[in-house]
mmCIF file of C-alpha atoms and ligand atoms in Angstrom:
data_model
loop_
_atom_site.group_PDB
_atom_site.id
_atom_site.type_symbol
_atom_site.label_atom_id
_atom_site.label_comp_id
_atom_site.label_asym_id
_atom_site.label_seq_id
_atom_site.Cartn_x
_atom_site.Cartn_y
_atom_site.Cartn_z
ATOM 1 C CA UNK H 1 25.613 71.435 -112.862
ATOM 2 C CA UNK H 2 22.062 69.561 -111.805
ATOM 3 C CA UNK H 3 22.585 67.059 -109.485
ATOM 4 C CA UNK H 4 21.727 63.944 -111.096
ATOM 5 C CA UNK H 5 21.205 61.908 -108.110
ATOM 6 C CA UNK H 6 18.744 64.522 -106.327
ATOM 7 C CA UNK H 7 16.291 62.947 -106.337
ATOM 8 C CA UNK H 8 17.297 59.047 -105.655
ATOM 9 C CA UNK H 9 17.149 56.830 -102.874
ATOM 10 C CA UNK H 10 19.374 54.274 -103.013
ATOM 11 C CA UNK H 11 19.894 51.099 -100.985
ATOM 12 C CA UNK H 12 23.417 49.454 -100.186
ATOM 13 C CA UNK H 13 23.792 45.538 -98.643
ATOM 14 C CA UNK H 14 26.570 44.962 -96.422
ATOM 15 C CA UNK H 15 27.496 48.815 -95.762
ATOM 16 C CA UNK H 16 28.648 47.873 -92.381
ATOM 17 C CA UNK H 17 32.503 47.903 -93.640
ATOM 18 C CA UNK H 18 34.501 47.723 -97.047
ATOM 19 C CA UNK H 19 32.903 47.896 -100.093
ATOM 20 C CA UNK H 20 29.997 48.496 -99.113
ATOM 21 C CA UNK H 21 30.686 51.394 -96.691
ATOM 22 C CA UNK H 22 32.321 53.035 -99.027
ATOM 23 C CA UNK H 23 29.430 52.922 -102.267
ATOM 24 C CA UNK H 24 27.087 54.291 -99.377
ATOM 25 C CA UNK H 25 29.404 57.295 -98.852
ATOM 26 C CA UNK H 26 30.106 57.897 -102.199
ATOM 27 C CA UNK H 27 26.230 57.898 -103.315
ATOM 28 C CA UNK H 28 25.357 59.988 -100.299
ATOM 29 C CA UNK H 29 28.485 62.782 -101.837
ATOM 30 C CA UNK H 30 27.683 61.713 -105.472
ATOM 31 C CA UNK H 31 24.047 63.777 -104.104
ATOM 32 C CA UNK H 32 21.679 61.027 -103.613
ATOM 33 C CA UNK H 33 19.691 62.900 -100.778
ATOM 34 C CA UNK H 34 18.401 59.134 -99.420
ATOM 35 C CA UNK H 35 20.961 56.547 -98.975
ATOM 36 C CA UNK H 36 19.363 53.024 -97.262
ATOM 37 C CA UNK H 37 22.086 50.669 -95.811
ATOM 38 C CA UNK H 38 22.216 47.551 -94.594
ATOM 39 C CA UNK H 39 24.311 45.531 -92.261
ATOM 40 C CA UNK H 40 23.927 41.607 -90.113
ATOM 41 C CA UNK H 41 26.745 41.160 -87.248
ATOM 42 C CA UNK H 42 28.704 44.865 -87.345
ATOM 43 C CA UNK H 43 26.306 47.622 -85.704
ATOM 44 C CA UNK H 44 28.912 49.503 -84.759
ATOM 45 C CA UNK H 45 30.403 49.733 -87.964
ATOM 46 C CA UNK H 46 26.825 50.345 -89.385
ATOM 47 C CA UNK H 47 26.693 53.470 -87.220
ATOM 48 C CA UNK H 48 30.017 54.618 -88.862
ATOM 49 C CA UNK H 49 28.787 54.547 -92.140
ATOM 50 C CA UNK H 50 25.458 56.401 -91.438
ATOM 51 C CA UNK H 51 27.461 59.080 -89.652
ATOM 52 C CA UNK H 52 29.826 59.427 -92.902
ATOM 53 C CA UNK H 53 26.709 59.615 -94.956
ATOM 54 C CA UNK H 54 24.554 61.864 -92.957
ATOM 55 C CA UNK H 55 28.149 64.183 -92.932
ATOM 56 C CA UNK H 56 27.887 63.976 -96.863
ATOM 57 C CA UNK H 57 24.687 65.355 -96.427
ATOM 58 C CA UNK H 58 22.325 62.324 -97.116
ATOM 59 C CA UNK H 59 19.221 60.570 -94.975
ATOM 60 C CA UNK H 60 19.644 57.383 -93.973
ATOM 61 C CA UNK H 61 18.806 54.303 -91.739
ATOM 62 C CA UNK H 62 19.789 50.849 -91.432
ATOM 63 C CA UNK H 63 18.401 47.340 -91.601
ATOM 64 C CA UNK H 64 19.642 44.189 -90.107
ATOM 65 C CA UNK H 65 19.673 41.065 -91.627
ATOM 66 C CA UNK H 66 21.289 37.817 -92.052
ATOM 67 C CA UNK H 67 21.348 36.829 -95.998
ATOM 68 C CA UNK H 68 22.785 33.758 -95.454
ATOM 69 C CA UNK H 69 19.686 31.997 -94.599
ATOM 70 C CA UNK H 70 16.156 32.522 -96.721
ATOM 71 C CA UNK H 71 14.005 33.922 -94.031
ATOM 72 C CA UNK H 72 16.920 36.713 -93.242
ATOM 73 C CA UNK H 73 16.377 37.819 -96.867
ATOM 74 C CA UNK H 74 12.871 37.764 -97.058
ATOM 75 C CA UNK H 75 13.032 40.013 -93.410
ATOM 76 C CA UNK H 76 15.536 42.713 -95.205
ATOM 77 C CA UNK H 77 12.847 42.498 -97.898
ATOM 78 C CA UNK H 78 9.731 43.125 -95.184
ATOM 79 C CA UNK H 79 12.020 46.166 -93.518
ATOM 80 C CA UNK H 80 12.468 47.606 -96.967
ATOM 81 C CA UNK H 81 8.621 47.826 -98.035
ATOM 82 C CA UNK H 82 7.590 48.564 -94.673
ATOM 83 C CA UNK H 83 9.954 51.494 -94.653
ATOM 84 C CA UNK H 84 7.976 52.874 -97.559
ATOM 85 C CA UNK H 85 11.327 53.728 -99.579
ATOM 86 C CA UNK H 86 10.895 54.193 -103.303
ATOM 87 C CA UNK H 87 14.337 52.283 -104.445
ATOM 88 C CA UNK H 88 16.340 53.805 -107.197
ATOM 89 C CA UNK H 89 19.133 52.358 -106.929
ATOM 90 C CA UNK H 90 20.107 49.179 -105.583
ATOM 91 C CA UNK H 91 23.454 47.792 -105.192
ATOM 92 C CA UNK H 92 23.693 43.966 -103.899
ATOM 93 C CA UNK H 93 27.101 44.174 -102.674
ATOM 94 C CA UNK H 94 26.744 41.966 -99.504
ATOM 95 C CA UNK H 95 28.576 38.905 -99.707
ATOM 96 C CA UNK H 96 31.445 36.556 -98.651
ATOM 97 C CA UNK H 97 33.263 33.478 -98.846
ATOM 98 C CA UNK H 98 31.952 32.646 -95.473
ATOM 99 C CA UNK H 99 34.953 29.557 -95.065
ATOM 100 C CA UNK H 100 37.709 28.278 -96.741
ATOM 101 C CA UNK H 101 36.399 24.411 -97.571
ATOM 102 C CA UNK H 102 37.569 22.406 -100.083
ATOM 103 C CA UNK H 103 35.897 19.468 -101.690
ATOM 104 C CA UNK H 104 36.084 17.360 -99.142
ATOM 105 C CA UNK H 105 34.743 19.455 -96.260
ATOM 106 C CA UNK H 106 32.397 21.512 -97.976
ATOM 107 C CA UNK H 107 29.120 20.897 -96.196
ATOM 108 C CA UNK H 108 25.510 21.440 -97.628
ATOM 109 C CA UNK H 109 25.376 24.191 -94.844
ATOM 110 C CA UNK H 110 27.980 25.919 -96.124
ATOM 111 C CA UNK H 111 26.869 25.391 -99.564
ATOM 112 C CA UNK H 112 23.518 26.833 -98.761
ATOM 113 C CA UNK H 113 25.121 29.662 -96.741
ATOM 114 C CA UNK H 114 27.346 31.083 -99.787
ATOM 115 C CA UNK H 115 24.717 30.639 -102.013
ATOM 116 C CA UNK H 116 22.079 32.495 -100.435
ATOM 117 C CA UNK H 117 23.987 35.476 -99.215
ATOM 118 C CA UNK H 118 25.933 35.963 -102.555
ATOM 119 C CA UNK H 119 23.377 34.577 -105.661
ATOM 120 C CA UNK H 120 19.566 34.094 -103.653
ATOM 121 C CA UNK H 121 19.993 37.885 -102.305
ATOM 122 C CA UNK H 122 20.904 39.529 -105.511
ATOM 123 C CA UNK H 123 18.077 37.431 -107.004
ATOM 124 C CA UNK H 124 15.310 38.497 -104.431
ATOM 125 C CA UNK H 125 15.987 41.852 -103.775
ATOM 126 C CA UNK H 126 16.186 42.331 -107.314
ATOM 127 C CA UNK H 127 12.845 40.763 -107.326
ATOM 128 C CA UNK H 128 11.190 42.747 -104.513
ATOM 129 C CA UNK H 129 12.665 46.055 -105.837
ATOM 130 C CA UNK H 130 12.415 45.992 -109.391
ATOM 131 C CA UNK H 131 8.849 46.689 -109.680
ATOM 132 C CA UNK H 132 8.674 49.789 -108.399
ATOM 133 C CA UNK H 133 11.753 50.797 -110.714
ATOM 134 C CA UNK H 134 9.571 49.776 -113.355
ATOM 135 C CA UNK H 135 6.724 51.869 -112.422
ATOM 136 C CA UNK H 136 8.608 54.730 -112.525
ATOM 137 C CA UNK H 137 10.423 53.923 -115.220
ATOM 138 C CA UNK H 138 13.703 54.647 -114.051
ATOM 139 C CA UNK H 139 16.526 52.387 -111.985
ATOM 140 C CA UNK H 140 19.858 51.019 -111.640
ATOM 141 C CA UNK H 141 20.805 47.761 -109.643
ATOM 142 C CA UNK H 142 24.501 46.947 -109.311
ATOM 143 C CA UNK H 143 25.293 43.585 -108.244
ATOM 144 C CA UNK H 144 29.349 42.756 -106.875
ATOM 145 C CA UNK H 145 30.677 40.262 -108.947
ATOM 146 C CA UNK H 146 34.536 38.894 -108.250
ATOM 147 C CA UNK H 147 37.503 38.081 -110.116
ATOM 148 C CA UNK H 148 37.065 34.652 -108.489
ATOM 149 C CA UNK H 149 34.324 33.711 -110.736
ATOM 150 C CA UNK H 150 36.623 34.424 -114.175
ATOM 151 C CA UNK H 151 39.809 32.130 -112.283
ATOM 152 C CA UNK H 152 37.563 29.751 -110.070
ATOM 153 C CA UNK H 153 38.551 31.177 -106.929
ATOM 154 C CA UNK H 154 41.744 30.898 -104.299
ATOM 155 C CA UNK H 155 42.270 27.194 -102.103
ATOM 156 C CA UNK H 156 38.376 26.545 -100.602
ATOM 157 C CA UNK H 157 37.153 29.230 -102.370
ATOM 158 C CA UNK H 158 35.638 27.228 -105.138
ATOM 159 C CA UNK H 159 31.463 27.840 -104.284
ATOM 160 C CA UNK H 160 32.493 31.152 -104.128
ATOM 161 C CA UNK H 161 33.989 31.615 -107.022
ATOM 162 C CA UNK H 162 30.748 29.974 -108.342
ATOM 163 C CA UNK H 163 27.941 32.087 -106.717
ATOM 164 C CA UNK H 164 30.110 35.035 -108.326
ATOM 165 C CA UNK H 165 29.939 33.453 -111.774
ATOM 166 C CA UNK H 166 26.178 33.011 -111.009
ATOM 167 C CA UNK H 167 25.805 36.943 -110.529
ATOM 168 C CA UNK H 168 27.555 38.058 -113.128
ATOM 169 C CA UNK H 169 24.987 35.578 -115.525
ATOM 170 C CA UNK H 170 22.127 37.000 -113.008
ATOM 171 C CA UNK H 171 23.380 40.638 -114.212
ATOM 172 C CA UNK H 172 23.034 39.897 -118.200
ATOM 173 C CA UNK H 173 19.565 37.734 -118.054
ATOM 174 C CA UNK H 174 18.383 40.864 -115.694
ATOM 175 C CA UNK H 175 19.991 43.376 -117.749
ATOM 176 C CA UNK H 176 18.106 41.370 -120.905
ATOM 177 C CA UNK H 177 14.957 41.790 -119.032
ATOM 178 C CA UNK H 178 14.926 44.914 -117.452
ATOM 179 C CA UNK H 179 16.217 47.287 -120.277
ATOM 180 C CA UNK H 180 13.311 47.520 -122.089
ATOM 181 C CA UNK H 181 11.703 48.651 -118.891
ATOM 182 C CA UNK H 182 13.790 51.787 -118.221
ATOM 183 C CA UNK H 183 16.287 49.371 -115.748
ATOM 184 C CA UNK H 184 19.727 48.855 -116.120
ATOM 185 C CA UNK H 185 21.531 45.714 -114.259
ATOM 186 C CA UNK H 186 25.384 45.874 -113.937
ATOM 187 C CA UNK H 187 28.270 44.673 -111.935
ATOM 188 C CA UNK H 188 31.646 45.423 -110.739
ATOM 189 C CA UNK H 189 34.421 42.654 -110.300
ATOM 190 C CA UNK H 190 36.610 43.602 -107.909
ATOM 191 C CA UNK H 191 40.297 41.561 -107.806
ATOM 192 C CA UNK H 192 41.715 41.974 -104.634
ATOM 193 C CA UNK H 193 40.671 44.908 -102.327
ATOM 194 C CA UNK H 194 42.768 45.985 -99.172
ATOM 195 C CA UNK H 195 39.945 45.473 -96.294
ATOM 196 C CA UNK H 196 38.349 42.971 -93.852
ATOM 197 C CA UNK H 197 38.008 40.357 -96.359
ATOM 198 C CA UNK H 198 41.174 39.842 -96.696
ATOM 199 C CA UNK H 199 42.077 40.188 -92.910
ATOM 200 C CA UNK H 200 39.769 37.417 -92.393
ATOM 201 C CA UNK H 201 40.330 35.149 -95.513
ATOM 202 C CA UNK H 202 43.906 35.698 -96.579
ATOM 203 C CA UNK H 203 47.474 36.505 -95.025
ATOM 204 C CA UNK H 204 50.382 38.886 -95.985
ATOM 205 C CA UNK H 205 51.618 36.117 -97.887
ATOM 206 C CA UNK H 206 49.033 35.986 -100.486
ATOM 207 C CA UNK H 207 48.089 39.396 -100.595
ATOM 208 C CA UNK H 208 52.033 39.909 -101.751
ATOM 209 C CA UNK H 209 51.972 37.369 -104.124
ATOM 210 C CA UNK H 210 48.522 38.815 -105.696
ATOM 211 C CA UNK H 211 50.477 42.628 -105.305
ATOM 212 C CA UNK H 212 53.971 40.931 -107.315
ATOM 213 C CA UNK H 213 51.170 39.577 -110.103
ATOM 214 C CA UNK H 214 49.680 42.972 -110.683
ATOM 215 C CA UNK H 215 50.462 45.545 -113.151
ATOM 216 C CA UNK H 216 49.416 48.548 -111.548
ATOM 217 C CA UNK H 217 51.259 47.301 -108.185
ATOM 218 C CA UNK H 218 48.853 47.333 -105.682
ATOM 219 C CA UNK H 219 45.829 46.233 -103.891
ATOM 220 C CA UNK H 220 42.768 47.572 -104.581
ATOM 221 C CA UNK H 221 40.874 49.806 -102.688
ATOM 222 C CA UNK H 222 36.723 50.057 -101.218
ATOM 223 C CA UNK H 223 36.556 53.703 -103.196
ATOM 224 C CA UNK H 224 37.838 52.307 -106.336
ATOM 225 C CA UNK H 225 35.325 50.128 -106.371
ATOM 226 C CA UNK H 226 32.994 52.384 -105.034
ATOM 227 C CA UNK H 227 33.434 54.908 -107.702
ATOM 228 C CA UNK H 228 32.345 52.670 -110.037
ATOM 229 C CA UNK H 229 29.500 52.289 -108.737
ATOM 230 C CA UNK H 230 28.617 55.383 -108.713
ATOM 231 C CA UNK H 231 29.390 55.704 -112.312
ATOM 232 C CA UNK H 232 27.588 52.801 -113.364
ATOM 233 C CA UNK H 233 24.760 53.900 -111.715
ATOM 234 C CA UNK H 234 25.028 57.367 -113.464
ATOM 235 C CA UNK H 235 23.893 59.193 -116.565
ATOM 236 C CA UNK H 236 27.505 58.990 -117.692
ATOM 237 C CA UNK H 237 26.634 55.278 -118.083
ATOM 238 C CA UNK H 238 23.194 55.412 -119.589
ATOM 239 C CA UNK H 239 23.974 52.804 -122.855
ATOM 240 C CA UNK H 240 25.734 50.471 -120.324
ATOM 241 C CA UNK H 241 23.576 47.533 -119.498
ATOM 242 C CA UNK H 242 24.444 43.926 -118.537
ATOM 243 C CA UNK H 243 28.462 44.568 -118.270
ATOM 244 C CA UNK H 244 30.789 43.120 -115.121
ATOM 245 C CA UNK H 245 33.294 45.557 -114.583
ATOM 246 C CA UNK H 246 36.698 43.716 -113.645
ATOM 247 C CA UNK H 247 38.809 46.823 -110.923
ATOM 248 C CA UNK H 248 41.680 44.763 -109.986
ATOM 249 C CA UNK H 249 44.551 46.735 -111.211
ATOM 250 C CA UNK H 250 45.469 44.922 -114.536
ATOM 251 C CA UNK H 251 45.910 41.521 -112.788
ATOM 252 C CA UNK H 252 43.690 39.807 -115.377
ATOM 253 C CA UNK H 253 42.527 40.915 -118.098
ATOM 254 C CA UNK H 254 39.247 39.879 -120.192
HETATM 255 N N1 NAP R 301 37.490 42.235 -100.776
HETATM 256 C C1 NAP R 301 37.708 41.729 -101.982
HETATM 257 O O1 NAP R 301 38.872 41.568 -102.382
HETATM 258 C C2 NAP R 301 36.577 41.339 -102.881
HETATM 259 C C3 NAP R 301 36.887 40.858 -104.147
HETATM 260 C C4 NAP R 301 35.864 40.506 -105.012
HETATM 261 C C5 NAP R 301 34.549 40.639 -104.632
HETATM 262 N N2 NAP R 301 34.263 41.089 -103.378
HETATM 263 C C6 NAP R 301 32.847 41.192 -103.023
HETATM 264 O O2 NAP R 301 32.549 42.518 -102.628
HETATM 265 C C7 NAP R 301 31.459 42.527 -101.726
HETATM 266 C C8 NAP R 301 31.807 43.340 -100.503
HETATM 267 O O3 NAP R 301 32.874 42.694 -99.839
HETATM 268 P P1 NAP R 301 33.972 43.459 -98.972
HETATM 269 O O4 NAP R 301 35.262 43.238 -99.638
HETATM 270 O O5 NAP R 301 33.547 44.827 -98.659
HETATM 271 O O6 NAP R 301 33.934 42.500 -97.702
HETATM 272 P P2 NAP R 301 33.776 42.811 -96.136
HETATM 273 O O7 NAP R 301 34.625 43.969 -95.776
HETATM 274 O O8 NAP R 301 33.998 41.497 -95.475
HETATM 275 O O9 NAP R 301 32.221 43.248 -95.989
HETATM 276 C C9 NAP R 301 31.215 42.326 -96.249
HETATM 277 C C10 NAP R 301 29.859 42.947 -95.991
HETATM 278 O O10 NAP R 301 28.861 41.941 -96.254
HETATM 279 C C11 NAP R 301 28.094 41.737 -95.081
HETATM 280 N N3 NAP R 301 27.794 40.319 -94.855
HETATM 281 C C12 NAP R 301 28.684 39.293 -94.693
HETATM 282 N N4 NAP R 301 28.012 38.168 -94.346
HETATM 283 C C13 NAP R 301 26.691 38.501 -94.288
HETATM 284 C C14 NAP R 301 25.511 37.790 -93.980
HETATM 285 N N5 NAP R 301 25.527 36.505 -93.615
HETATM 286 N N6 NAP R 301 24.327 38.447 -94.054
HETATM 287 C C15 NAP R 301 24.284 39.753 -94.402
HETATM 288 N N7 NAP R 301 25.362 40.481 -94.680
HETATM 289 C C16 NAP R 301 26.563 39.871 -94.627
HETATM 290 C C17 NAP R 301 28.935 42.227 -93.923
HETATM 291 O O11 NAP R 301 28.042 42.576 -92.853
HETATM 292 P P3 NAP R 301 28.529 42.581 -91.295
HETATM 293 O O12 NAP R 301 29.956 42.988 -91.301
HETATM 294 O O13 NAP R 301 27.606 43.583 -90.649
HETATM 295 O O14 NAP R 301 28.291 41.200 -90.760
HETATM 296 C C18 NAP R 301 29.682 43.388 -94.551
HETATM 297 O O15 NAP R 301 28.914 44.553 -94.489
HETATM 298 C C19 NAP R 301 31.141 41.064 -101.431
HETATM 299 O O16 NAP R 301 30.062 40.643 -102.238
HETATM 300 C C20 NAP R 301 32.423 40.339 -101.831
HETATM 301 O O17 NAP R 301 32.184 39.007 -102.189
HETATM 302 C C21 NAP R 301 35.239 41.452 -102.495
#
């Protein structure tokens, strides 16, 4: 069978660890013979991930950048055109909850921090990239949505759970858009997946509780997201435009 993908170059955010890590991989084994990835604080991890997708037989390099603040974004967007890559497919999966805060302790930092790394990214890279999608008449972008933005998010997780809602209404408006033009503009909801995140936001105590509430009985996984992905951003899912993809194992259901 043609390899669908052979001639793509795709670019991943926050493929340092997780979710990310794992779309890179599967693209780069899915055939897509140029995988980009990007990655702020982990280089080490970074390095992992190009070594897993060089192994599945891709190209790659990485950028750095901190999407948290503007002027990170609008660096991974300078690194990206100077590079001279011809983005296929994009998938904005970089993101966090950055802190627990609730009402009372949110700052404007903070605000401005979760905002920009999960909604202003999507938005500008989106932006930047798009064109040249257009001009060839052919793309995908994938944003990462989260179950937090159908439930409002866990304790302090409230912003969160809004810049999530705000990407998966950045996904249809895009999708709206972009269609016509050849583009389609997705997104996957993940419920709760077993990696870093949760190390670093949760406890055993929660992730049990989330694990006793779900039908299929377990957490979820960075290649069960990751696959897809890789389906959404495949011929398989050519009619598919606009949709947010909930992967959490039955735990809600829309
Ligand atoms: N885990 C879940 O249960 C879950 C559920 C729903 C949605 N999601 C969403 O899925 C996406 C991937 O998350 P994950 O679960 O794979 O989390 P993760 O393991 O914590 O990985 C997050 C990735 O985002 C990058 N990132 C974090 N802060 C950044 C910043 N300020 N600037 C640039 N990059 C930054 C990290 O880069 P470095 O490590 O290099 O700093 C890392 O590569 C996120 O958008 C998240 O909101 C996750």
């Amino acid at each position: 069978m043609a390899n669908e993908f052979q001639d793509r170059t795709a670019l991943v955010t926050g493929a340092s660890r997780g979710i990310g890590r794992a779309a890179a991989i599967a693209l780069a084994r899915a055939g897509a013979p140029k995988v980009l990835v990007h990655y702020n604080s982990h280089a080490a991890g970074i390095e992992e991930t190009m070594a897993a997708v060089r192994e599945a037989g891709a190209e790659t390099s990485a950028f750095q950048a901190d999407l948290a603040k503007v002027e990170g974004i609008h660096s991974l967007i300078a690194l990206v055109k100077a590079s001279g890559a011809a983005v296929d497919l994009l998938v904005n999966n970089a993101g966090s909850l950055v802190k627990r805060a609730r009402l009372a302790e949110y700052t404007d930092e903070l605000y401005d921090d979760v905002m920009n790394l999960n909604v202003r990214s999507t938005w500008l890279l989106s932006q930047a990239l798009a064109p040249g999608m257009i001009e060839r008449g052919r793309g995908c972008i994938i944003n990462l949505s989260s179950i937090a933005a159908r439930n409002g998010g866990g304790p302090g997780a409230t912003i969160y759970a809004a810049s999530k809602a705000a990407v998966a209404a950045i996904t249809k408006g895009l999708a709206k858009e972009l269609a016509p033009k050849g583009v389609r503009v997705n997104a996957v909801s993940p419920g709760t997946v077993d990696n870093d995140f949760h190390v670093k936001f949760s406890n055993r105590q929660i992730l049990d509780s989330v694990i006793a509430q779900t039908p299929a009985g377990t957490l979820g996984t960075n290649e069960e997201v990751a696959d897809t992905i890789v389906f959404l951003c495949s011929h398989a899912a050519r009619y598919i435009h606009g949709q947010t993809i909930e992967i959490n194992g039955g735990m809600f259901m829309v």
